[in-house]
Amino acid sequence: MIDADPQCNLTIYSIDQDRIHEIWTREDKFIDEGFESSRKALSPDDFNGLLATPRSLHFLLKPTEEGTGDIPILPPPIKLSNSLDLLPGRLTLHLFEEKIAERWAGIYRGDPLAIRTVTKIRELTQAYSQQYGYDYVIVDTSPSLGSLNKVVISTVDGFFIPAFPDLFSLYGIRNIGKALRAWKSEFDVIYKLISEEKRNAFPRNFVSFLGYTIYNAKKYGGVGNKWDLAHAHYNYASQIPATIQSHIDENLRVHLDAELLSAPIGGGSVMHTHNTFPTMAQYYHVPMWKVPEIELEEEHKNTIHGARGKYVETRQSYIEFCKDLLIRLQLL
């Protein structure tokens, strides 16, 4: 997983604050005072020692932001489990976003630095996948349509939309659809203007839509709707498929049949609210189903142990969600 959200929620929820502080503190001079000058102030051994420990995404992007050479080796990711690694985020990532906006016009001229800036995150995903044998790389983005998300979403293979069942999500989907049309038009022009060699830095196809999720919805049985939702939430949730069909262009979702398009990813598996479970998971930096297994603070023990079974049940829900997501990915 790559945390490309300047708010760093994925990083904050995945590792404890002391670890984040340690990573960021060792990078501060490189970010604040300049990468090249900070590198030259270190001995080669000290610089290589820095690269031998996990570094933030912004640290990896900083040489591109400054227009200098690349980092000679890939710092290791943070290992969260046997099959899951993390490239942590950093609150200063907005500086790289500003550089994307500044250099955007240069892409149309085939400017090498502009192209490198726009494709650098994709290049990192490929480099880390090759070195560590990843099957999938998930890039977490902020809920915005700024220049950073423009280049991330436009240069990955697929994306999906998490939607809370309310009016704002319906309008959010409309805005995403409008942005995607504009972005695709821009990239289509760029691809016609740049050389085939430079085109190879970009994906072969524009991003595909994988579907949507509904999250944190209120479960209310006995009301007769297919997702067991409270009336207000069902009213908005049931409008999501039609909103997608109206506003997400068909050429971005041709691989999804009507059944896949109408249902949220994983069906109802991750749809309903887990109440305080996510809060506890975030507090202890573990998935919800592992919370009862770890050493708990005294004030949480009785409450969590009393709900042990429900905590453990969430694991199967996310397995079902992932199976559905993998089916959609295999259709690309």
mmCIF file of C-alpha atoms in Angstrom:
data_model
loop_
_atom_site.group_PDB
_atom_site.id
_atom_site.type_symbol
_atom_site.label_atom_id
_atom_site.label_comp_id
_atom_site.label_asym_id
_atom_site.label_seq_id
_atom_site.Cartn_x
_atom_site.Cartn_y
_atom_site.Cartn_z
ATOM 1 C CA MET A 1 0.000 0.000 0.000
ATOM 2 C CA ILE A 2 1.201 3.512 -0.838
ATOM 3 C CA ASP A 3 -0.105 6.416 1.223
ATOM 4 C CA ALA A 4 -0.526 9.238 -1.294
ATOM 5 C CA ASP A 5 -2.973 11.180 0.875
ATOM 6 C CA PRO A 6 -1.278 14.302 2.315
ATOM 7 C CA GLN A 7 -3.406 13.790 5.452
ATOM 8 C CA CYS A 8 -1.596 10.435 5.991
ATOM 9 C CA ASN A 9 -4.535 8.578 7.550
ATOM 10 C CA LEU A 10 -3.401 5.204 6.213
ATOM 11 C CA THR A 11 0.046 5.722 7.775
ATOM 12 C CA ILE A 12 -1.350 7.000 11.072
ATOM 13 C CA TYR A 13 -3.715 4.014 11.370
ATOM 14 C CA SER A 14 -1.104 1.430 10.314
ATOM 15 C CA ILE A 15 1.897 2.265 12.527
ATOM 16 C CA ASP A 16 2.311 3.959 15.878
ATOM 17 C CA GLN A 17 3.166 7.598 16.304
ATOM 18 C CA ASP A 18 6.713 7.006 17.595
ATOM 19 C CA ARG A 19 7.590 5.070 14.436
ATOM 20 C CA ILE A 20 6.150 7.823 12.218
ATOM 21 C CA HIS A 21 8.086 10.446 14.182
ATOM 22 C CA GLU A 22 11.322 8.511 13.759
ATOM 23 C CA ILE A 23 10.845 8.216 9.978
ATOM 24 C CA TRP A 24 9.872 11.840 9.456
ATOM 25 C CA THR A 25 12.544 13.312 11.757
ATOM 26 C CA ARG A 26 15.398 11.661 9.842
ATOM 27 C CA GLU A 27 13.994 13.101 6.618
ATOM 28 C CA ASP A 28 13.244 16.637 7.791
ATOM 29 C CA LYS A 29 16.356 18.301 6.371
ATOM 30 C CA PHE A 30 15.909 16.582 3.004
ATOM 31 C CA ILE A 31 12.379 17.914 2.743
ATOM 32 C CA ASP A 32 12.845 21.357 4.328
ATOM 33 C CA GLU A 33 16.371 22.329 3.250
ATOM 34 C CA GLY A 34 16.746 20.478 -0.046
ATOM 35 C CA PHE A 35 17.523 16.909 -1.001
ATOM 36 C CA GLU A 36 20.866 17.351 -2.748
ATOM 37 C CA SER A 37 22.378 19.698 -0.181
ATOM 38 C CA SER A 38 21.275 17.394 2.656
ATOM 39 C CA ARG A 39 22.691 14.368 0.872
ATOM 40 C CA LYS A 40 26.054 16.072 0.367
ATOM 41 C CA ALA A 41 26.167 16.959 4.069
ATOM 42 C CA LEU A 42 26.202 13.227 4.888
ATOM 43 C CA SER A 43 28.957 10.730 4.307
ATOM 44 C CA PRO A 44 28.176 8.025 1.727
ATOM 45 C CA ASP A 45 27.886 5.487 4.541
ATOM 46 C CA ASP A 46 25.449 7.647 6.490
ATOM 47 C CA PHE A 47 23.331 8.313 3.394
ATOM 48 C CA ASN A 48 23.231 4.603 2.539
ATOM 49 C CA GLY A 49 22.290 3.905 6.159
ATOM 50 C CA LEU A 50 19.359 6.286 5.779
ATOM 51 C CA LEU A 51 18.248 4.466 2.624
ATOM 52 C CA ALA A 52 18.496 1.126 4.428
ATOM 53 C CA THR A 53 15.466 2.057 6.571
ATOM 54 C CA PRO A 54 11.864 2.813 5.504
ATOM 55 C CA ARG A 55 11.350 6.266 4.028
ATOM 56 C CA SER A 56 8.201 8.235 3.244
ATOM 57 C CA LEU A 57 6.685 8.601 -0.210
ATOM 58 C CA HIS A 58 7.584 12.291 -0.261
ATOM 59 C CA PHE A 59 11.233 11.491 0.464
ATOM 60 C CA LEU A 60 11.236 9.152 -2.551
ATOM 61 C CA LEU A 61 9.619 11.843 -4.709
ATOM 62 C CA LYS A 62 11.808 14.727 -3.515
ATOM 63 C CA PRO A 63 14.631 14.371 -6.100
ATOM 64 C CA THR A 64 12.015 14.484 -8.868
ATOM 65 C CA GLU A 65 10.375 17.485 -7.206
ATOM 66 C CA GLU A 66 13.761 19.266 -7.233
ATOM 67 C CA GLY A 67 14.652 18.062 -10.722
ATOM 68 C CA THR A 68 17.810 16.228 -9.653
ATOM 69 C CA GLY A 69 18.966 12.599 -9.968
ATOM 70 C CA ASP A 70 17.139 9.590 -8.600
ATOM 71 C CA ILE A 71 17.740 7.809 -5.297
ATOM 72 C CA PRO A 72 20.314 5.053 -5.986
ATOM 73 C CA ILE A 73 18.492 2.272 -4.097
ATOM 74 C CA LEU A 74 14.922 1.671 -2.979
ATOM 75 C CA PRO A 75 14.490 2.000 0.794
ATOM 76 C CA PRO A 76 12.628 -0.965 2.259
ATOM 77 C CA PRO A 77 8.890 -0.662 2.875
ATOM 78 C CA ILE A 78 7.353 -1.083 6.312
ATOM 79 C CA LYS A 79 6.280 -4.691 6.778
ATOM 80 C CA LEU A 80 2.788 -4.807 8.276
ATOM 81 C CA SER A 81 2.279 -8.554 7.863
ATOM 82 C CA ASN A 82 3.684 -11.475 5.881
ATOM 83 C CA SER A 83 1.787 -10.355 2.785
ATOM 84 C CA LEU A 84 1.326 -6.626 3.259
ATOM 85 C CA ASP A 85 3.835 -3.760 3.110
ATOM 86 C CA LEU A 86 3.437 0.018 3.371
ATOM 87 C CA LEU A 87 5.172 3.017 1.852
ATOM 88 C CA PRO A 88 4.249 5.628 4.480
ATOM 89 C CA GLY A 89 2.945 9.078 3.694
ATOM 90 C CA ARG A 90 4.089 12.476 4.871
ATOM 91 C CA LEU A 91 2.185 15.686 5.584
ATOM 92 C CA THR A 92 4.465 17.640 3.232
ATOM 93 C CA LEU A 93 3.277 15.797 0.107
ATOM 94 C CA HIS A 94 1.358 18.903 -0.951
ATOM 95 C CA LEU A 95 4.724 20.335 -2.075
ATOM 96 C CA PHE A 96 5.012 17.633 -4.728
ATOM 97 C CA GLU A 97 1.435 18.329 -5.789
ATOM 98 C CA GLU A 98 2.348 21.978 -6.343
ATOM 99 C CA LYS A 99 5.225 20.878 -8.583
ATOM 100 C CA ILE A 100 2.883 18.720 -10.678
ATOM 101 C CA ALA A 101 0.652 21.733 -11.321
ATOM 102 C CA GLU A 102 3.659 23.901 -12.125
ATOM 103 C CA ARG A 103 5.111 21.445 -14.670
ATOM 104 C CA TRP A 104 1.877 20.218 -16.221
ATOM 105 C CA ALA A 105 2.097 22.342 -19.383
ATOM 106 C CA GLY A 106 5.555 20.917 -20.096
ATOM 107 C CA ILE A 107 4.113 17.434 -20.693
ATOM 108 C CA TYR A 108 2.526 18.609 -23.949
ATOM 109 C CA ARG A 109 6.022 19.554 -25.188
ATOM 110 C CA GLY A 110 7.419 16.213 -24.114
ATOM 111 C CA ASP A 111 9.577 17.825 -21.418
ATOM 112 C CA PRO A 112 11.432 14.937 -19.715
ATOM 113 C CA LEU A 113 11.218 16.407 -16.201
ATOM 114 C CA ALA A 114 7.494 17.118 -16.549
ATOM 115 C CA ILE A 115 6.852 13.559 -17.730
ATOM 116 C CA ARG A 116 9.018 12.166 -14.955
ATOM 117 C CA THR A 117 7.063 14.206 -12.381
ATOM 118 C CA VAL A 118 3.683 12.960 -13.598
ATOM 119 C CA THR A 119 4.703 9.290 -13.879
ATOM 120 C CA LYS A 120 7.025 9.002 -10.869
ATOM 121 C CA ILE A 121 4.505 7.405 -8.498
ATOM 122 C CA ARG A 122 3.625 4.792 -11.138
ATOM 123 C CA GLU A 123 7.337 4.183 -11.707
ATOM 124 C CA LEU A 124 7.811 3.598 -7.974
ATOM 125 C CA THR A 125 4.967 1.068 -7.878
ATOM 126 C CA GLN A 126 6.601 -0.849 -10.712
ATOM 127 C CA ALA A 127 10.079 -0.709 -9.158
ATOM 128 C CA TYR A 128 8.877 -1.900 -5.745
ATOM 129 C CA SER A 129 6.729 -4.625 -7.329
ATOM 130 C CA GLN A 130 9.689 -5.935 -9.284
ATOM 131 C CA GLN A 131 12.002 -5.915 -6.266
ATOM 132 C CA TYR A 132 9.544 -7.352 -3.727
ATOM 133 C CA GLY A 133 7.298 -9.499 -5.924
ATOM 134 C CA TYR A 134 4.015 -7.732 -5.197
ATOM 135 C CA ASP A 135 0.857 -8.979 -6.874
ATOM 136 C CA TYR A 136 -1.018 -5.725 -6.259
ATOM 137 C CA VAL A 137 -0.194 -2.173 -5.250
ATOM 138 C CA ILE A 138 -2.972 -0.109 -3.657
ATOM 139 C CA VAL A 139 -2.553 3.671 -3.713
ATOM 140 C CA ASP A 140 -4.602 5.502 -1.098
ATOM 141 C CA THR A 141 -5.600 9.003 -2.214
ATOM 142 C CA SER A 142 -7.259 11.962 -0.579
ATOM 143 C CA PRO A 143 -10.950 12.692 -1.283
ATOM 144 C CA SER A 144 -10.143 15.503 -3.709
ATOM 145 C CA LEU A 145 -9.768 16.119 -7.433
ATOM 146 C CA GLY A 146 -6.514 18.107 -7.295
ATOM 147 C CA SER A 147 -3.443 17.659 -9.477
ATOM 148 C CA LEU A 148 -1.894 14.916 -7.319
ATOM 149 C CA ASN A 149 -4.981 12.721 -7.570
ATOM 150 C CA LYS A 150 -5.272 13.612 -11.230
ATOM 151 C CA VAL A 151 -1.941 11.981 -12.028
ATOM 152 C CA VAL A 152 -2.338 9.103 -9.551
ATOM 153 C CA ILE A 153 -5.811 8.075 -10.721
ATOM 154 C CA SER A 154 -4.977 8.611 -14.405
ATOM 155 C CA THR A 155 -1.843 6.441 -14.271
ATOM 156 C CA VAL A 156 -3.056 3.441 -12.242
ATOM 157 C CA ASP A 157 -4.905 0.461 -13.717
ATOM 158 C CA GLY A 158 -8.182 0.711 -11.811
ATOM 159 C CA PHE A 159 -9.986 2.678 -9.126
ATOM 160 C CA PHE A 160 -13.094 2.292 -6.995
ATOM 161 C CA ILE A 161 -15.230 4.779 -5.104
ATOM 162 C CA PRO A 162 -16.019 4.438 -1.383
ATOM 163 C CA ALA A 163 -19.435 6.011 -0.876
ATOM 164 C CA PHE A 164 -21.264 6.917 2.301
ATOM 165 C CA PRO A 165 -25.007 6.626 1.556
ATOM 166 C CA ASP A 166 -25.870 10.307 1.434
ATOM 167 C CA LEU A 167 -26.470 13.185 -0.952
ATOM 168 C CA PHE A 168 -22.816 14.280 -0.937
ATOM 169 C CA SER A 169 -21.614 10.931 -2.290
ATOM 170 C CA LEU A 170 -24.043 11.161 -5.210
ATOM 171 C CA TYR A 171 -22.697 14.580 -6.092
ATOM 172 C CA GLY A 172 -19.150 13.331 -5.486
ATOM 173 C CA ILE A 173 -19.647 10.605 -8.110
ATOM 174 C CA ARG A 174 -20.905 13.227 -10.556
ATOM 175 C CA ASN A 175 -17.816 15.339 -9.917
ATOM 176 C CA ILE A 176 -15.500 12.342 -10.339
ATOM 177 C CA GLY A 177 -17.131 11.478 -13.652
ATOM 178 C CA LYS A 178 -16.726 15.039 -14.919
ATOM 179 C CA ALA A 179 -13.079 15.127 -13.814
ATOM 180 C CA LEU A 180 -12.311 11.780 -15.470
ATOM 181 C CA ARG A 181 -13.687 12.994 -18.800
ATOM 182 C CA ALA A 182 -11.501 16.091 -18.626
ATOM 183 C CA TRP A 183 -8.420 14.136 -17.544
ATOM 184 C CA LYS A 184 -8.837 11.532 -20.286
ATOM 185 C CA SER A 185 -9.156 14.257 -22.909
ATOM 186 C CA GLU A 186 -5.940 15.843 -21.698
ATOM 187 C CA PHE A 187 -4.026 12.563 -21.667
ATOM 188 C CA ASP A 188 -5.347 11.623 -25.128
ATOM 189 C CA VAL A 189 -3.884 14.874 -26.484
ATOM 190 C CA ILE A 190 -0.606 14.332 -24.637
ATOM 191 C CA TYR A 191 -0.210 10.815 -26.059
ATOM 192 C CA LYS A 192 -0.643 12.137 -29.595
ATOM 193 C CA LEU A 193 2.005 14.815 -29.091
ATOM 194 C CA ILE A 194 4.806 12.928 -27.345
ATOM 195 C CA SER A 195 7.110 10.300 -28.812
ATOM 196 C CA GLU A 196 6.459 6.563 -28.512
ATOM 197 C CA GLU A 197 9.458 6.237 -26.202
ATOM 198 C CA LYS A 198 8.038 8.830 -23.793
ATOM 199 C CA ARG A 199 4.573 7.274 -24.131
ATOM 200 C CA ASN A 200 6.006 4.091 -22.598
ATOM 201 C CA ALA A 201 6.286 5.857 -19.229
ATOM 202 C CA PHE A 202 2.476 5.945 -19.080
ATOM 203 C CA PRO A 203 0.022 3.026 -18.811
ATOM 204 C CA ARG A 204 -1.158 1.481 -22.051
ATOM 205 C CA ASN A 205 -4.802 2.314 -21.267
ATOM 206 C CA PHE A 206 -6.530 5.024 -19.295
ATOM 207 C CA VAL A 207 -7.765 3.966 -15.852
ATOM 208 C CA SER A 208 -10.758 1.613 -15.542
ATOM 209 C CA PHE A 209 -13.597 1.851 -13.040
ATOM 210 C CA LEU A 210 -13.813 -1.154 -10.702
ATOM 211 C CA GLY A 211 -17.002 -0.272 -8.848
ATOM 212 C CA TYR A 212 -18.089 1.268 -5.579
ATOM 213 C CA THR A 213 -18.469 0.390 -1.933
ATOM 214 C CA ILE A 214 -21.053 1.531 0.581
ATOM 215 C CA TYR A 215 -19.625 1.950 4.053
ATOM 216 C CA ASN A 216 -20.753 2.847 7.565
ATOM 217 C CA ALA A 217 -24.423 2.437 6.672
ATOM 218 C CA LYS A 218 -27.004 1.828 9.380
ATOM 219 C CA LYS A 219 -28.313 -1.736 9.407
ATOM 220 C CA TYR A 220 -32.028 -2.019 9.969
ATOM 221 C CA GLY A 221 -33.692 -5.388 9.411
ATOM 222 C CA GLY A 222 -37.317 -5.999 8.605
ATOM 223 C CA VAL A 223 -37.765 -3.010 6.313
ATOM 224 C CA GLY A 224 -37.931 -5.077 3.149
ATOM 225 C CA ASN A 225 -35.025 -3.649 1.151
ATOM 226 C CA LYS A 226 -32.274 -5.830 -0.299
ATOM 227 C CA TRP A 227 -29.432 -4.429 1.834
ATOM 228 C CA ASP A 228 -31.172 -4.237 5.237
ATOM 229 C CA LEU A 229 -30.589 -0.505 5.462
ATOM 230 C CA ALA A 230 -32.450 2.202 7.296
ATOM 231 C CA HIS A 231 -34.812 4.014 4.915
ATOM 232 C CA ALA A 232 -32.738 7.194 4.616
ATOM 233 C CA HIS A 233 -29.547 5.287 3.820
ATOM 234 C CA TYR A 234 -31.267 2.915 1.399
ATOM 235 C CA ASN A 235 -32.787 5.851 -0.463
ATOM 236 C CA TYR A 236 -29.341 7.221 -1.298
ATOM 237 C CA ALA A 237 -27.552 3.864 -1.656
ATOM 238 C CA SER A 238 -30.078 2.671 -4.227
ATOM 239 C CA GLN A 239 -29.370 5.761 -6.377
ATOM 240 C CA ILE A 240 -25.626 5.092 -6.633
ATOM 241 C CA PRO A 241 -25.711 2.611 -9.596
ATOM 242 C CA ALA A 242 -27.847 4.959 -11.735
ATOM 243 C CA THR A 243 -25.620 7.893 -10.821
ATOM 244 C CA ILE A 244 -22.568 5.897 -11.924
ATOM 245 C CA GLN A 245 -24.192 4.932 -15.228
ATOM 246 C CA SER A 246 -25.105 8.558 -15.888
ATOM 247 C CA HIS A 247 -21.777 10.137 -14.952
ATOM 248 C CA ILE A 248 -18.944 7.575 -15.262
ATOM 249 C CA ASP A 249 -18.272 7.160 -18.987
ATOM 250 C CA GLU A 250 -19.091 3.736 -20.402
ATOM 251 C CA ASN A 251 -15.634 3.332 -21.944
ATOM 252 C CA LEU A 252 -14.162 3.295 -18.405
ATOM 253 C CA ARG A 253 -16.452 0.463 -17.269
ATOM 254 C CA VAL A 254 -16.998 -1.749 -20.335
ATOM 255 C CA HIS A 255 -15.593 -4.772 -18.467
ATOM 256 C CA LEU A 256 -18.386 -4.588 -15.856
ATOM 257 C CA ASP A 257 -21.703 -6.199 -16.736
ATOM 258 C CA ALA A 258 -24.993 -4.844 -15.423
ATOM 259 C CA GLU A 259 -24.924 -7.122 -12.373
ATOM 260 C CA LEU A 260 -21.424 -6.074 -11.268
ATOM 261 C CA LEU A 261 -22.197 -2.423 -11.929
ATOM 262 C CA SER A 262 -25.368 -2.433 -9.861
ATOM 263 C CA ALA A 263 -23.933 -4.119 -6.757
ATOM 264 C CA PRO A 264 -21.358 -2.679 -4.368
ATOM 265 C CA ILE A 265 -18.029 -4.511 -4.266
ATOM 266 C CA GLY A 266 -18.487 -7.430 -1.887
ATOM 267 C CA GLY A 267 -22.265 -6.979 -1.791
ATOM 268 C CA GLY A 268 -23.296 -6.203 1.771
ATOM 269 C CA SER A 269 -20.111 -7.622 3.318
ATOM 270 C CA VAL A 270 -18.519 -4.323 4.392
ATOM 271 C CA MET A 271 -21.559 -2.111 4.040
ATOM 272 C CA HIS A 272 -22.896 -1.836 7.570
ATOM 273 C CA THR A 273 -21.460 0.203 10.394
ATOM 274 C CA HIS A 274 -19.101 -1.541 12.825
ATOM 275 C CA ASN A 275 -19.844 1.053 15.535
ATOM 276 C CA THR A 276 -16.695 1.486 17.654
ATOM 277 C CA PHE A 277 -14.725 -1.410 16.106
ATOM 278 C CA PRO A 278 -12.795 0.754 13.571
ATOM 279 C CA THR A 279 -11.911 3.212 16.334
ATOM 280 C CA MET A 280 -10.361 0.420 18.405
ATOM 281 C CA ALA A 281 -8.587 -1.010 15.362
ATOM 282 C CA GLN A 282 -7.098 2.387 14.573
ATOM 283 C CA TYR A 283 -6.140 2.940 18.199
ATOM 284 C CA TYR A 284 -4.196 -0.346 18.363
ATOM 285 C CA HIS A 285 -2.948 -0.299 14.721
ATOM 286 C CA VAL A 286 -4.318 -3.743 13.862
ATOM 287 C CA PRO A 287 -7.251 -5.004 11.745
ATOM 288 C CA MET A 288 -10.563 -5.194 13.587
ATOM 289 C CA TRP A 289 -10.541 -8.995 13.791
ATOM 290 C CA LYS A 290 -7.184 -8.979 15.594
ATOM 291 C CA VAL A 291 -8.160 -6.505 18.314
ATOM 292 C CA PRO A 292 -9.312 -9.158 20.853
ATOM 293 C CA GLU A 293 -6.025 -11.101 20.437
ATOM 294 C CA ILE A 294 -3.622 -8.349 21.445
ATOM 295 C CA GLU A 295 -2.663 -6.894 24.806
ATOM 296 C CA LEU A 296 -5.377 -4.364 25.607
ATOM 297 C CA GLU A 297 -5.455 -1.393 27.912
ATOM 298 C CA GLU A 298 -7.448 -2.089 31.069
ATOM 299 C CA GLU A 299 -10.252 0.341 30.217
ATOM 300 C CA HIS A 300 -10.984 -1.506 26.930
ATOM 301 C CA LYS A 301 -10.738 -5.138 28.060
ATOM 302 C CA ASN A 302 -14.294 -5.831 29.209
ATOM 303 C CA THR A 303 -15.972 -4.096 26.281
ATOM 304 C CA ILE A 304 -13.778 -5.720 23.631
ATOM 305 C CA HIS A 305 -13.776 -9.204 25.134
ATOM 306 C CA GLY A 306 -17.554 -9.033 25.446
ATOM 307 C CA ALA A 307 -17.814 -8.440 21.700
ATOM 308 C CA ARG A 308 -14.992 -10.831 20.730
ATOM 309 C CA GLY A 309 -17.143 -12.890 18.363
ATOM 310 C CA LYS A 310 -18.346 -9.868 16.420
ATOM 311 C CA TYR A 311 -14.797 -8.523 16.099
ATOM 312 C CA VAL A 312 -13.616 -11.851 14.677
ATOM 313 C CA GLU A 313 -16.558 -12.038 12.248
ATOM 314 C CA THR A 314 -15.386 -8.891 10.445
ATOM 315 C CA ARG A 315 -12.472 -10.857 8.958
ATOM 316 C CA GLN A 316 -14.739 -12.976 6.769
ATOM 317 C CA SER A 317 -16.555 -9.863 5.571
ATOM 318 C CA TYR A 318 -13.332 -8.370 4.281
ATOM 319 C CA ILE A 319 -12.318 -11.662 2.670
ATOM 320 C CA GLU A 320 -15.612 -11.573 0.742
ATOM 321 C CA PHE A 321 -14.954 -7.966 -0.248
ATOM 322 C CA CYS A 322 -11.444 -8.784 -1.488
ATOM 323 C CA LYS A 323 -12.606 -11.804 -3.488
ATOM 324 C CA ASP A 324 -15.101 -9.620 -5.356
ATOM 325 C CA LEU A 325 -12.484 -6.911 -5.919
ATOM 326 C CA LEU A 326 -10.047 -9.490 -7.358
ATOM 327 C CA ILE A 327 -12.709 -10.743 -9.765
ATOM 328 C CA ARG A 328 -13.138 -7.190 -11.033
ATOM 329 C CA LEU A 329 -9.394 -6.677 -11.344
ATOM 330 C CA GLN A 330 -9.048 -9.864 -13.385
ATOM 331 C CA LEU A 331 -11.558 -8.489 -15.899
ATOM 332 C CA LEU A 332 -9.238 -5.603 -16.807
#
